Amino acid sequence: MTTANSPMAGKRVILAVTGSIAVYKAIGLLRLLSQQGATVHVIMTESATRFVTPLTFEVLSGSPVTSDLFSGQEEMKHLSLTAHADVLVVAPCTANTLAKLALGLADNVLGTMALTLQCPMVICPAMDGEMWAHPTVQGHAKTLENRGAIIVEPEKGPLASGQWGQGRLAAEEVILAAVQKVLQPRRDWLGERVLVSAGPTREPIDPVRFLSNGSSGKMGYAIAEAAAARGAEVVLVSGPTQLECPQGVLHVPVETANDMLQALAARFDWATTLVMAAAVGDFRAKDPHNHKVKKDQWNGEALQLERTPDILLALSAQRTHQRMIGFAAETDNLVEHGQAKLQRKQLDMLVANQVGGEDSAFGNDSNAVIVLTPNAAPSPISRVPKRQLADILLDRMKTLSVSPQSQPSALHPLS
Ligand SMILES: Cc1cc2nc3c(=O)[nH]c(=O)nc-3n(C[C@H](O)[C@H](O)[C@H](O)COP(=O)(O)O)c2cc1C
């Protein structure tokens, strides 16, 4: 393959080198990435500079190495570099740096950069076998993996300590393959038809007033965007939001819970997956007014409410072949309430998230959730940007088995 048609051509890679005995292997990796056509910017931890001087990496990468958070010239580099990077590769990654990344410590360039990262992160640990097997280190690797990082596991073999074990930095070709894989657009949802609901619903009290909630729609829109990017046909049934419909997604705007039910039910047979990310209002005014209620017409009487239709329950009764994924927004007892909803509505997966308070899922660009599936332990996903969370959730949805009761209709949802 020539450099021009290599998947790495024109990609901007940040190579973060930390203080492991395997630092010298990062030189080979840098050369391989450059040969593949990538532009590589190297950052080094202070410990790494004790093993190999920055000069080596500067000469081979053709650009200055960033290692000091406070040196004037590199001020704010941690922000400007991440804004344009396609991937951050940490190789070799020490046990110390793995812990810092998992905990979000920001006392050096790499830690600070990792907290502003918009691109995938590939982490290649290298350490003594006993260190790698330690539950704390394994826990940190799992935390980062749950947050969407790719961990390229160390290899088994003779170690610097003279012992034999799993701890050697993965071979540069293995690291390159992992980097190429994250940079390649994934098309693993090709052939799938995904029906997503998003945003709040609005129930009128009179023509100018309504009952609604604070859902921004960002999570549902992120899932629609991610599924379309990964090859799925996507229909997004959305309550009123400020968001633009993602490219390649068919937008069906609705207002009330009833509208949303009708729009989803009409396309349910078409779909292979339903993702119910909308925050559907549970109540509506029993007798909404046809005319605006004037201030002086109101004598203090209470607003009579009634329940809106339960969309998931209604669709669950019509289900043939679809994967069904629900969301639960809870202020307390997240897992307990989520498990009950999962069971009651016969879902394949339920994503429970916290609303209310500072970390509320509503309106935030990032979210931390707990994924519940039947017969499995709750699986938490730590706080990540919603777009990244969407990809992690799609990975999990893909593994849900679809019942072969009937084939989905091939009709387009609007035909
Ligand atoms: C000779 C030598 C080799 C080391 N090799 C490793 C290693 O392979 N992996 C590791 O996790 N730590 C290793 N360490 C320890 C790290 O250098 C140390 O934890 C340091 O604080 C890491 O800093 P950093 O993560 O900021 O680069 C080594 C230390 C020495 C002195």
Coordinates of C-alpha atoms and ligand atoms in Angstrom, one line a residue:
M1 CA 0.0 0.0 0.0
T2 CA 1.4 3.4 -0.9
T3 CA 1.4 6.2 1.7
A4 CA -1.3 8.1 -0.2
N5 CA -3.9 5.4 0.2
S6 CA -2.9 4.3 3.6
P7 CA -5.7 4.9 6.2
M8 CA -3.1 7.0 8.1
A9 CA -2.4 9.4 5.3
G10 CA -3.0 13.0 6.5
K11 CA -4.0 11.9 10.0
R12 CA -2.8 13.9 12.9
V13 CA -1.5 11.7 15.7
I14 CA -0.4 12.8 19.1
L15 CA 2.1 10.2 20.4
A16 CA 2.4 10.4 24.2
V17 CA 5.5 8.8 25.6
T18 CA 5.7 8.0 29.3
G19 CA 8.5 6.8 31.6
S20 CA 8.8 3.1 30.9
I21 CA 11.9 1.1 30.0
A22 CA 10.1 0.5 26.7
V23 CA 10.4 4.2 25.7
Y24 CA 13.0 3.4 23.0
K25 CA 10.3 1.3 21.2
A26 CA 8.2 4.5 20.8
I27 CA 10.9 5.7 18.3
G28 CA 10.1 2.7 16.0
L29 CA 6.4 3.4 16.4
L30 CA 6.9 7.1 15.5
R31 CA 8.8 6.1 12.4
L32 CA 6.2 3.6 11.3
L33 CA 3.3 6.2 11.8
S34 CA 5.3 8.8 9.8
Q35 CA 6.0 6.3 7.0
Q36 CA 2.2 5.6 6.8
G37 CA 1.7 9.3 6.1
A38 CA 0.6 10.5 9.5
T39 CA 1.7 13.8 11.0
V40 CA 3.0 12.9 14.5
H41 CA 3.3 15.4 17.4
V42 CA 5.2 13.9 20.4
I43 CA 4.5 14.7 24.0
M44 CA 6.6 13.3 26.8
T45 CA 6.2 13.0 30.5
E46 CA 9.0 14.3 32.6
S47 CA 10.0 10.6 33.5
A48 CA 10.1 9.7 29.8
T49 CA 12.7 12.4 29.2
R50 CA 14.9 10.7 31.7
F51 CA 15.1 7.6 29.4
V52 CA 15.4 9.3 26.0
T53 CA 16.0 12.9 25.2
P54 CA 13.2 14.9 23.5
L55 CA 15.8 15.7 20.8
T56 CA 15.5 12.2 19.3
F57 CA 11.8 12.5 18.9
E58 CA 12.1 16.1 17.7
V59 CA 14.5 15.1 14.9
L60 CA 12.4 12.1 13.8
S61 CA 9.0 13.8 14.0
G62 CA 10.3 17.1 12.6
S63 CA 8.4 19.1 15.2
P64 CA 9.1 20.3 18.8
V65 CA 8.3 17.9 21.6
T66 CA 5.8 19.1 24.2
S67 CA 6.7 18.1 27.7
D68 CA 6.4 21.1 30.0
L69 CA 2.9 22.3 30.8
F70 CA 4.3 25.6 32.1
S71 CA 7.0 26.5 29.5
G72 CA 5.9 29.8 27.9
Q73 CA 6.2 28.7 24.3
E74 CA 4.0 25.7 24.8
E75 CA 1.4 27.5 26.9
M76 CA -2.1 26.3 26.1
K77 CA -0.6 23.6 23.7
H78 CA -2.7 21.1 25.6
L79 CA -5.8 22.7 24.3
S80 CA -4.7 23.6 20.7
L81 CA -3.2 20.2 20.0
T82 CA -6.2 18.2 21.0
A83 CA -8.6 20.4 19.0
H84 CA -7.0 19.2 15.8
A85 CA -5.9 15.6 16.6
D86 CA -7.4 12.5 15.0
V87 CA -6.1 10.2 17.6
L88 CA -4.0 10.2 20.9
V89 CA -1.7 7.2 21.2
V90 CA -0.1 6.6 24.6
A91 CA 2.8 4.3 24.1
P92 CA 4.4 3.1 26.2
C93 CA 1.9 3.8 29.0
T94 CA 3.2 3.4 32.6
A95 CA 1.1 2.1 35.5
N96 CA 1.4 5.6 36.9
T97 CA 0.0 7.3 33.7
L98 CA -2.7 4.7 33.4
A99 CA -3.9 5.6 36.9
K100 CA -3.7 9.3 36.2
L101 CA -5.8 9.0 33.0
A102 CA -8.4 6.8 34.8
L103 CA -8.7 9.3 37.6
G104 CA -8.5 12.4 35.5
L105 CA -5.4 13.9 37.1
A106 CA -4.1 16.8 35.2
D107 CA -0.6 17.6 36.6
N108 CA 1.2 17.2 33.3
V109 CA 0.7 17.9 29.6
L110 CA -0.8 14.5 28.9
G111 CA -3.2 14.4 31.8
T112 CA -4.4 17.9 31.0
M113 CA -4.7 17.1 27.3
A114 CA -6.7 13.9 28.0
L115 CA -9.4 15.9 29.7
T116 CA -10.0 18.1 26.6
L117 CA -9.8 15.2 24.1
Q118 CA -12.3 15.1 21.3
C119 CA -10.7 12.2 19.5
P120 CA -10.2 8.4 20.3
M121 CA -7.4 7.4 22.7
V122 CA -5.3 4.3 22.1
I123 CA -3.4 3.2 25.3
C124 CA -0.5 0.7 25.1
P125 CA 0.5 -0.2 28.6
A126 CA 4.1 -1.5 29.3
M127 CA 5.2 -2.6 32.7
D128 CA 6.3 -5.5 34.9
G129 CA 4.0 -8.6 34.7
E130 CA 3.0 -8.3 38.4
M131 CA 2.2 -4.7 38.0
W132 CA -0.1 -5.4 35.0
A133 CA -1.9 -8.2 36.8
H134 CA -2.5 -6.0 39.9
P135 CA -6.2 -5.4 40.5
T136 CA -5.7 -1.6 40.8
V137 CA -4.0 -1.5 37.4
Q138 CA -6.6 -3.8 35.8
G139 CA -9.3 -1.6 37.3
H140 CA -7.8 1.5 35.8
A141 CA -7.6 -0.2 32.4
K142 CA -11.2 -1.3 32.6
T143 CA -12.3 2.3 33.6
L144 CA -10.6 3.7 30.6
E145 CA -12.0 1.0 28.3
N146 CA -15.5 1.7 29.7
R147 CA -15.0 5.3 28.7
G148 CA -14.3 4.3 25.1
A149 CA -10.5 4.1 25.2
I150 CA -8.8 1.3 23.2
I151 CA -6.4 -0.7 25.4
V152 CA -3.7 -2.5 23.4
E153 CA -2.8 -5.2 25.9
P154 CA 0.9 -5.8 26.6
E155 CA 2.4 -9.0 25.3
K156 CA 3.8 -12.0 27.1
G157 CA 7.5 -12.6 27.0
P158 CA 10.8 -11.9 28.8
L159 CA 10.6 -8.6 30.7
A160 CA 13.2 -6.0 31.7
S161 CA 13.2 -7.4 35.2
G162 CA 14.5 -10.7 33.9
Q163 CA 11.2 -12.4 34.6
W164 CA 8.7 -13.9 32.1
G165 CA 5.2 -12.5 32.1
Q166 CA 2.6 -10.2 30.4
G167 CA 3.9 -6.7 30.4
R168 CA 5.9 -6.1 27.2
L169 CA 4.8 -3.2 25.0
A170 CA 2.7 -4.6 22.1
A171 CA 4.6 -4.9 18.8
E172 CA 4.5 -1.7 16.8
E173 CA 2.5 -3.4 14.0
V174 CA -0.1 -4.4 16.5
I175 CA -0.3 -0.8 17.8
L176 CA -0.5 0.5 14.2
A177 CA -3.4 -1.9 13.4
A178 CA -5.3 -0.7 16.5
V179 CA -4.7 3.0 15.5
Q180 CA -5.8 2.3 11.9
K181 CA -8.9 0.5 13.2
V182 CA -10.1 3.4 15.3
L183 CA -9.5 5.9 12.4
Q184 CA -11.4 3.9 9.9
P185 CA -15.1 4.9 9.7
R186 CA -17.0 1.9 11.1
R187 CA -19.9 0.6 9.0
D188 CA -21.1 -2.1 11.4
W189 CA -24.7 -0.8 11.4
L190 CA -25.1 -1.1 7.7
G191 CA -28.4 -2.9 6.9
E192 CA -29.9 -1.9 10.2
R193 CA -32.9 0.4 10.5
V194 CA -32.9 2.5 13.6
L195 CA -35.8 4.4 15.0
V196 CA -34.8 6.9 17.6
S197 CA -36.9 9.2 19.7
A198 CA -35.4 12.3 21.3
G199 CA -36.1 15.5 23.2
P200 CA -39.0 16.4 25.4
T201 CA -42.7 16.3 24.6
R202 CA -45.1 19.2 25.0
E203 CA -48.6 18.9 26.3
P204 CA -50.8 22.0 25.8
I205 CA -52.6 23.7 28.6
D206 CA -53.9 26.4 26.2
P207 CA -52.6 27.6 22.8
V208 CA -49.6 29.4 24.4
R209 CA -48.9 27.4 27.6
F210 CA -47.7 23.8 27.9
L211 CA -46.3 21.1 30.2
S212 CA -42.9 19.9 29.3
N213 CA -39.5 19.0 30.7
G214 CA -35.8 20.1 30.5
S215 CA -34.6 17.4 28.0
S216 CA -32.3 18.9 25.4
G217 CA -32.5 16.0 23.0
K218 CA -28.7 15.8 22.8
M219 CA -28.4 12.1 23.7
G220 CA -31.0 10.9 21.2
Y221 CA -29.5 13.2 18.4
A222 CA -26.1 11.8 19.2
I223 CA -27.3 8.2 18.9
A224 CA -29.1 9.1 15.6
E225 CA -25.9 10.7 14.3
A226 CA -23.6 7.8 15.4
A227 CA -25.9 5.1 14.0
A228 CA -26.1 6.9 10.6
A229 CA -22.3 7.4 10.5
R230 CA -22.0 3.6 11.1
G231 CA -24.2 2.8 8.1
A232 CA -27.7 2.5 9.6
E233 CA -30.8 4.0 8.0
V234 CA -32.1 6.3 10.8
V235 CA -35.4 8.0 11.5
L236 CA -35.4 10.5 14.4
V237 CA -38.8 11.2 15.9
S238 CA -38.1 14.3 18.0
G239 CA -40.0 16.6 20.3
P240 CA -39.2 20.4 20.2
T241 CA -35.4 21.0 20.5
Q242 CA -32.8 23.6 19.5
L243 CA -30.8 21.0 17.7
E244 CA -30.1 20.4 14.0
C245 CA -31.0 17.1 12.6
P246 CA -27.8 15.1 11.9
Q247 CA -26.8 14.5 8.3
G248 CA -28.4 11.5 6.6
V249 CA -31.1 11.2 9.2
L250 CA -34.8 11.5 8.5
H251 CA -36.4 14.0 10.9
V252 CA -40.0 13.6 12.1
P253 CA -40.9 16.5 14.4
V254 CA -43.6 15.9 16.9
E255 CA -45.1 17.8 19.9
T256 CA -47.2 15.7 22.3
A257 CA -46.7 12.2 23.7
N258 CA -49.6 11.0 21.6
D259 CA -48.0 12.5 18.4
M260 CA -44.8 10.7 19.3
L261 CA -46.6 7.4 19.8
Q262 CA -48.3 7.7 16.4
A263 CA -45.1 8.6 14.6
L264 CA -43.1 5.7 16.2
A265 CA -45.9 3.1 15.8
A266 CA -46.2 3.9 12.1
R267 CA -42.5 3.1 11.6
F268 CA -42.0 0.4 14.3
D269 CA -42.5 -2.5 11.9
W270 CA -39.9 -1.0 9.6
A271 CA -37.3 -0.8 12.3
T272 CA -34.7 -3.3 13.5
T273 CA -33.9 -1.3 16.6
L274 CA -35.9 1.2 18.6
V275 CA -34.0 3.6 20.9
M276 CA -36.4 5.5 23.1
A277 CA -34.2 8.4 24.3
A278 CA -37.0 10.9 24.4
A279 CA -38.1 12.3 27.8
V280 CA -41.9 11.7 27.3
G281 CA -44.1 13.7 29.6
D282 CA -46.1 11.4 31.9
F283 CA -49.1 13.8 32.4
R284 CA -51.1 16.1 30.2
A285 CA -53.9 18.6 30.9
K286 CA -57.2 16.8 31.0
D287 CA -59.1 19.6 29.3
P288 CA -56.7 21.9 27.4
H289 CA -58.3 25.3 26.6
N290 CA -58.9 26.2 22.9
H291 CA -58.3 29.9 23.7
K292 CA -55.6 31.6 25.8
V293 CA -56.7 31.7 29.4
K294 CA -56.6 35.3 30.6
K295 CA -55.1 36.1 34.0
D296 CA -58.3 37.4 35.3
Q297 CA -60.3 34.3 34.1
W298 CA -58.4 32.1 36.5
N299 CA -59.9 31.8 39.9
G300 CA -57.3 29.5 41.5
E301 CA -58.8 26.2 40.4
A302 CA -56.3 23.3 40.1
L303 CA -55.2 22.1 36.7
Q304 CA -56.7 18.6 36.1
L305 CA -54.1 16.1 34.8
E306 CA -54.3 12.7 33.2
R307 CA -51.7 10.2 32.1
T308 CA -50.2 10.3 28.7
P309 CA -49.9 7.0 26.7
D310 CA -47.0 4.7 27.8
I311 CA -45.2 4.5 24.5
L312 CA -42.7 1.8 25.3
L313 CA -45.4 -0.4 26.8
A314 CA -47.6 0.1 23.7
L315 CA -44.8 -0.7 21.3
S316 CA -43.6 -3.6 23.3
A317 CA -47.0 -5.2 22.8
Q318 CA -46.6 -4.9 19.0
R319 CA -43.1 -6.1 19.0
T320 CA -42.0 -8.7 16.4
H321 CA -38.3 -8.6 15.7
Q322 CA -37.1 -5.3 17.1
R323 CA -34.4 -4.7 19.6
M324 CA -35.9 -2.3 22.2
I325 CA -33.8 0.1 24.2
G326 CA -35.2 2.4 26.8
F327 CA -33.8 5.3 28.8
A328 CA -34.7 6.0 32.4
A329 CA -34.1 9.5 33.9
E330 CA -34.2 9.2 37.6
T331 CA -33.4 11.5 40.5
D332 CA -32.8 8.6 43.0
N333 CA -32.4 4.7 43.2
L334 CA -31.2 4.6 39.6
V335 CA -30.5 0.9 39.4
E336 CA -33.6 -0.2 41.3
H337 CA -36.0 1.9 39.3
G338 CA -34.2 1.1 36.1
Q339 CA -34.4 -2.7 36.7
A340 CA -38.1 -2.4 37.3
K341 CA -38.7 -0.5 34.1
L342 CA -36.5 -3.0 32.1
Q343 CA -38.7 -5.8 33.3
R344 CA -42.1 -4.1 33.1
K345 CA -41.6 -3.0 29.5
Q346 CA -39.8 -6.1 28.4
L347 CA -36.8 -4.2 27.1
D348 CA -33.5 -5.7 25.9
M349 CA -31.5 -2.8 27.4
L350 CA -32.2 0.1 29.6
V351 CA -29.8 3.1 30.0
A352 CA -30.3 4.7 33.4
N353 CA -29.1 8.2 33.9
Q354 CA -29.3 10.7 36.7
V355 CA -31.4 13.9 36.3
G356 CA -31.5 16.9 38.6
G357 CA -28.6 18.3 40.5
E358 CA -25.2 19.5 39.0
D359 CA -24.5 16.3 37.1
S360 CA -28.0 16.1 35.5
A361 CA -28.1 14.3 32.1
F362 CA -30.5 17.0 30.9
G363 CA -28.8 19.7 28.8
N364 CA -25.3 18.5 29.5
D365 CA -22.9 17.7 26.7
S366 CA -21.6 14.7 28.6
N367 CA -23.2 11.9 30.6
A368 CA -22.5 9.1 32.9
V369 CA -24.9 6.1 32.8
I370 CA -25.6 2.6 34.1
V371 CA -26.5 0.1 31.4
L372 CA -29.0 -2.6 32.5
T373 CA -29.7 -5.8 30.6
P374 CA -31.8 -8.8 31.6
N375 CA -29.8 -11.4 33.6
A376 CA -26.6 -9.4 33.8
A377 CA -25.0 -7.2 36.4
P378 CA -25.5 -3.4 36.0
S379 CA -22.7 -2.0 33.9
P380 CA -21.7 1.7 34.6
I381 CA -20.1 3.9 31.9
S382 CA -18.2 6.8 33.3
R383 CA -18.8 10.4 32.2
V384 CA -17.9 10.9 28.5
P385 CA -19.2 13.3 25.8
K386 CA -22.7 12.2 24.6
R387 CA -21.4 11.5 21.0
Q388 CA -18.8 9.1 22.4
L389 CA -21.4 7.6 24.7
A390 CA -23.6 7.0 21.7
D391 CA -20.9 4.9 20.0
I392 CA -20.3 2.9 23.2
L393 CA -24.1 2.3 23.5
L394 CA -24.3 1.2 19.9
D395 CA -21.5 -1.2 20.5
R396 CA -23.5 -2.8 23.3
M397 CA -26.8 -2.7 21.3
K398 CA -25.1 -4.6 18.5
T399 CA -24.5 -7.5 20.8
L400 CA -28.2 -7.9 21.8
S401 CA -29.8 -10.8 20.0
V402 CA -32.8 -10.1 17.9
S403 CA -35.7 -12.5 18.1
P404 CA -36.3 -14.2 14.7
Q405 CA -40.1 -14.1 15.1
S406 CA -40.6 -12.2 11.8
Q407 CA -38.6 -10.3 9.2
P408 CA -38.7 -6.5 9.3
S409 CA -40.6 -4.7 6.6
A410 CA -38.3 -3.3 3.9
L411 CA -40.7 -0.4 3.2
H412 CA -39.3 3.0 3.8
P413 CA -40.9 4.6 6.8
L414 CA -42.4 7.4 4.8
S415 CA -43.5 5.4 1.8
Ligands
LIG1 C1 14.6 1.9 34.9 C2 13.1 2.1 35.1 C3 12.2 1.5 34.3 C4 10.9 1.7 34.5 N1 10.0 1.0 33.7 C5 8.7 1.1 33.9 C6 7.7 0.4 33.1 O1 8.1 -0.3 32.1 N2 6.4 0.6 33.3 C7 6.0 1.3 34.4 O2 4.7 1.4 34.6 N3 6.8 2.0 35.1 C8 8.1 2.0 34.9 N4 9.0 2.6 35.7 C9 8.5 3.5 36.8 C10 8.0 4.9 36.2 O3 9.1 5.5 35.5 C11 7.5 5.7 37.3 O4 6.3 5.2 37.8 C12 7.2 7.2 36.8 O5 6.7 7.9 37.9 C13 6.3 7.2 35.7 O6 6.0 8.5 35.3 P1 5.1 8.9 34.1 O7 3.9 8.0 34.1 O8 4.7 10.3 34.3 O9 5.9 8.8 32.9 C14 10.4 2.5 35.5 C15 11.3 3.2 36.3 C16 12.7 3.0 36.1 C17 13.7 3.7 37.0

